[in-house]
Amino acid sequence: MAVVCFRKSLSCAGRQLLNVTLSRTITTHAGVIRGSVCRCPAIHRTVNSTIQHAQRAFHTSQSVMVTKILSVDEIFNKKSLHDYLKKKEMEYNTCLQSLNTESQTLDDEDGKIKRTNLSVLGHLVQKIKELEEKQKELEDTQDLLKDNDPELHELAESEKEACLAAIQDLKQKILSLLIPEEESDMSDLVLEVTAGVGGQEAMLFTAEIFDMYQNFAAFHGWGFNILEITSSELGGIRRAAASISGPLSYKKLKFEAGVHRVQRVPKTESKGRIHTSTMTVAILPQPTEISFAINPKDLRIETKRASGAGGQHVNTTDSAVRIVHLPTGTVAECQQERSQIKNKETAMTLLRAKLYSARLEEETSKRYQARKLQIGTKGRSEKIRTYNFSQDRITDHRIGKTIHDMHGFLQGEELLEEMIVFLQRFSEQESLMDILEDNDQNQ
């Protein structure tokens, strides 16, 4: 009775959390509860029913607590958004007036900055005006629908549908214009995969994930160049790196960084038991030499003989290269090629990507620290996704999205694209909500 009264006083979110907690407790101690009441058949049946209900509720609660992505209309219903749009219109008018009155006194740099701001704000303000015009057009069309003339009514219905579609399109464009592009979004990237817990099974899974991203690159027509790969005895991958180049490649793949977990029966398992293994993905934006310079004096370059298969070349040639960035202690190495020069170039590519990623992470850590979707090296320790083969299920734990089709997902085509698009939409929503919250606090 006390629990019931307490539950009534909670918010919806609080009741959901309490349900999960109670269900988890009942599920965990089901054996003890059953044992303590087994002498009375009636109570035993009731408790069994309660436990089964609690277990179902617990598992359901995990899937019910899915991250909600707001629709465009839900976002536009927020007062904070309309306040922010009015603020942007005022900024545009102020900037325009300033340029008109101070054009003779502004130096080149100040003038360039103001003209850039005016261009960005002007595009947004133009879309806001177009939206207002379409909404007025929709109101006029609604009036025509009241007419009794069948032909006029049919024409108005057609115009109404066209107006609604145009309004949705304009709203989406306005939201997109409000979300700033990240500095690295247009970069190419370096993909790193590393086998984690699980021995040979983890290495086999790492190879499957590496192949999935290679297929995804081909699906989008991106370049995929293997920089380094260390294979295992059974055909898995201990560690591998590849550069991926193409439009929006980093923007699409940046949220793939983290720990990927697989649950399945390994081929080497004789008793049919399900094992859990992990592998880690790192997604590093790849800067150009011009955009991110490294002082050669800060580097220590070491050479050594390559290890692994390779015959006489392995035993006689110092082709493997290891580069240490002395100020940070960051290390990159490569022994993929027979040529020391090529290995040095690859190691420098890896090092530049690691240093650039670390710099970006430091700059954006305050913005991202409270978000569910992390980027950079901090996300590498987070378990982001589970691949459960027996249930034919892939679940992303950050947003609660589940896809059922393991074979299709690992093909690295439409289903992986679906997951990534969902992640992008949620990331954009987080960015927009942060902007609106900051605006409310600063008013």
Short mmCIF file of C-alpha atoms in Angstrom, two decimals, residues 175-333:
data_model
loop_
_atom_site.label_atom_id
_atom_site.label_comp_id
_atom_site.label_asym_id
_atom_site.label_seq_id
_atom_site.Cartn_x
_atom_site.Cartn_y
_atom_site.Cartn_z
CA LEU A 175 16.34 23.71 -38.19
CA SER A 176 19.30 22.60 -40.31
CA LEU A 177 20.47 26.21 -40.63
CA LEU A 178 20.36 26.62 -36.83
CA ILE A 179 22.73 23.71 -36.22
CA PRO A 180 26.36 24.76 -36.75
CA GLU A 181 28.69 22.51 -38.71
CA GLU A 182 31.55 21.00 -36.72
CA GLU A 183 35.02 21.98 -37.91
CA SER A 184 35.89 18.38 -38.70
CA ASP A 185 32.61 17.31 -40.34
CA MET A 186 33.98 17.75 -43.86
CA SER A 187 37.21 15.86 -43.06
CA ASP A 188 38.27 12.46 -44.24
CA LEU A 189 39.06 10.00 -41.45
CA VAL A 190 41.24 7.24 -40.11
CA LEU A 191 39.40 4.15 -38.88
CA GLU A 192 41.11 2.06 -36.19
CA VAL A 193 39.78 -1.29 -34.97
CA THR A 194 41.26 -3.24 -32.06
CA ALA A 195 40.25 -6.62 -30.66
CA GLY A 196 39.24 -6.49 -27.00
CA VAL A 197 38.10 -9.10 -24.48
CA GLY A 198 37.45 -12.56 -25.86
CA GLY A 199 40.64 -13.89 -27.45
CA GLN A 200 40.29 -15.38 -30.93
CA GLU A 201 36.54 -14.80 -30.97
CA ALA A 202 37.09 -11.06 -30.38
CA MET A 203 39.58 -11.01 -33.26
CA LEU A 204 37.14 -12.76 -35.60
CA PHE A 205 34.46 -10.23 -34.65
CA THR A 206 36.93 -7.38 -35.23
CA ALA A 207 37.49 -8.69 -38.77
CA GLU A 208 33.72 -8.73 -39.40
CA ILE A 209 33.31 -5.14 -38.20
CA PHE A 210 36.31 -4.00 -40.26
CA ASP A 211 34.75 -5.63 -43.34
CA MET A 212 31.41 -3.98 -42.51
CA TYR A 213 32.96 -0.51 -42.62
CA GLN A 214 34.86 -1.36 -45.81
CA ASN A 215 31.54 -2.35 -47.40
CA PHE A 216 29.94 0.84 -46.06
CA ALA A 217 32.67 2.91 -47.72
CA ALA A 218 32.03 1.10 -51.02
CA PHE A 219 28.26 1.61 -50.55
CA HIS A 220 28.86 5.39 -50.48
CA GLY A 221 31.57 5.40 -53.13
CA TRP A 222 34.28 6.48 -50.67
CA GLY A 223 37.94 5.57 -50.89
CA PHE A 224 39.12 2.89 -48.43
CA ASN A 225 42.88 2.44 -48.06
CA ILE A 226 44.20 -0.10 -45.54
CA LEU A 227 47.08 1.50 -43.64
CA GLU A 228 47.94 -1.34 -41.29
CA ILE A 229 46.55 -4.75 -40.40
CA THR A 230 47.69 -7.40 -37.93
CA SER A 231 45.90 -10.71 -38.44
CA SER A 232 45.38 -13.62 -36.05
CA GLU A 233 46.01 -17.31 -36.62
CA LEU A 234 42.32 -18.07 -37.30
CA GLY A 235 41.77 -15.27 -39.79
CA GLY A 236 40.67 -12.59 -37.35
CA ILE A 237 42.19 -9.15 -36.80
CA ARG A 238 44.16 -8.07 -33.75
CA ARG A 239 44.46 -4.47 -34.91
CA ALA A 240 43.89 -2.62 -38.18
CA ALA A 241 43.75 0.92 -39.50
CA ALA A 242 42.39 2.36 -42.74
CA SER A 243 41.96 5.82 -44.22
CA ILE A 244 38.47 6.60 -45.54
CA SER A 245 38.00 9.54 -47.89
CA GLY A 246 34.83 10.89 -49.43
CA PRO A 247 32.02 13.44 -48.98
CA LEU A 248 30.63 13.46 -45.40
CA SER A 249 32.63 10.34 -44.48
CA TYR A 250 33.67 11.62 -41.04
CA LYS A 251 30.29 13.22 -40.36
CA LYS A 252 28.55 9.90 -40.95
CA LEU A 253 30.99 7.64 -39.10
CA LYS A 254 32.05 9.77 -36.12
CA PHE A 255 29.48 8.23 -33.74
CA GLU A 256 30.69 4.68 -34.48
CA ALA A 257 33.59 5.17 -32.05
CA GLY A 258 33.35 3.04 -28.91
CA VAL A 259 33.17 -0.55 -27.69
CA HIS A 260 31.15 -2.97 -29.84
CA ARG A 261 30.04 -6.15 -28.04
CA VAL A 262 29.15 -9.48 -29.63
CA GLN A 263 27.13 -12.27 -28.01
CA ARG A 264 27.15 -15.60 -29.86
CA VAL A 265 28.31 -19.22 -29.80
CA PRO A 266 31.90 -19.28 -31.12
CA LYS A 267 32.86 -21.80 -33.79
CA THR A 268 35.37 -23.28 -31.33
CA GLU A 269 32.72 -23.77 -28.59
CA SER A 270 31.86 -27.47 -28.29
CA LYS A 271 29.08 -27.16 -25.67
CA GLY A 272 27.04 -24.52 -27.47
CA ARG A 273 27.49 -21.83 -24.82
CA ILE A 274 27.08 -18.17 -25.72
CA HIS A 275 30.23 -16.11 -25.22
CA THR A 276 30.59 -12.34 -24.96
CA SER A 277 33.48 -10.61 -26.71
CA THR A 278 34.34 -7.01 -27.51
CA MET A 279 36.24 -4.87 -29.96
CA THR A 280 36.94 -1.15 -30.08
CA VAL A 281 36.44 1.32 -32.92
CA ALA A 282 38.21 4.68 -33.11
CA ILE A 283 37.19 7.28 -35.70
CA LEU A 284 39.83 9.98 -36.14
CA PRO A 285 39.29 13.01 -38.41
CA GLN A 286 42.13 13.24 -40.90
CA PRO A 287 43.48 16.77 -41.37
CA THR A 288 45.60 17.93 -44.27
CA GLU A 289 49.26 18.80 -43.71
CA ILE A 290 48.39 22.45 -44.35
CA SER A 291 45.51 22.59 -41.84
CA PHE A 292 47.42 20.80 -39.08
CA ALA A 293 51.20 21.17 -39.07
CA ILE A 294 53.55 19.16 -36.82
CA ASN A 295 56.99 20.48 -35.90
CA PRO A 296 59.59 17.87 -37.01
CA LYS A 297 61.65 18.76 -33.92
CA ASP A 298 58.84 17.33 -31.77
CA LEU A 299 59.19 13.86 -33.30
CA ARG A 300 61.36 10.87 -32.50
CA ILE A 301 61.43 8.41 -35.39
CA GLU A 302 62.55 4.84 -34.72
CA THR A 303 63.03 1.98 -37.16
CA LYS A 304 63.10 -1.74 -36.46
CA ARG A 305 62.70 -5.04 -38.21
CA ALA A 306 59.16 -5.99 -39.06
CA SER A 307 57.62 -8.84 -37.11
CA GLY A 308 55.38 -11.61 -38.45
CA ALA A 309 55.26 -13.35 -41.78
CA GLY A 310 57.50 -12.12 -44.57
CA GLY A 311 60.44 -14.47 -45.04
CA GLN A 312 63.94 -13.04 -45.38
CA HIS A 313 62.61 -9.49 -45.62
CA VAL A 314 61.41 -9.67 -42.01
CA ASN A 315 64.76 -10.82 -40.74
CA THR A 316 67.04 -8.44 -42.65
CA THR A 317 65.25 -5.12 -43.32
CA ASP A 318 64.53 -2.34 -40.82
CA SER A 319 61.27 -1.42 -42.55
CA ALA A 320 58.98 -0.99 -39.53
CA VAL A 321 58.62 2.63 -38.37
CA ARG A 322 57.59 3.99 -34.97
CA ILE A 323 57.04 7.73 -34.47
CA VAL A 324 56.71 9.35 -31.04
CA HIS A 325 55.33 12.86 -30.58
CA LEU A 326 57.51 14.00 -27.69
CA PRO A 327 55.30 16.80 -26.22
CA THR A 328 52.28 14.48 -25.83
CA GLY A 329 53.78 10.98 -25.84
CA THR A 330 51.44 9.98 -28.68
CA VAL A 331 52.75 7.01 -30.66
CA ALA A 332 52.03 5.77 -34.18
CA GLU A 333 53.71 2.87 -35.94
#
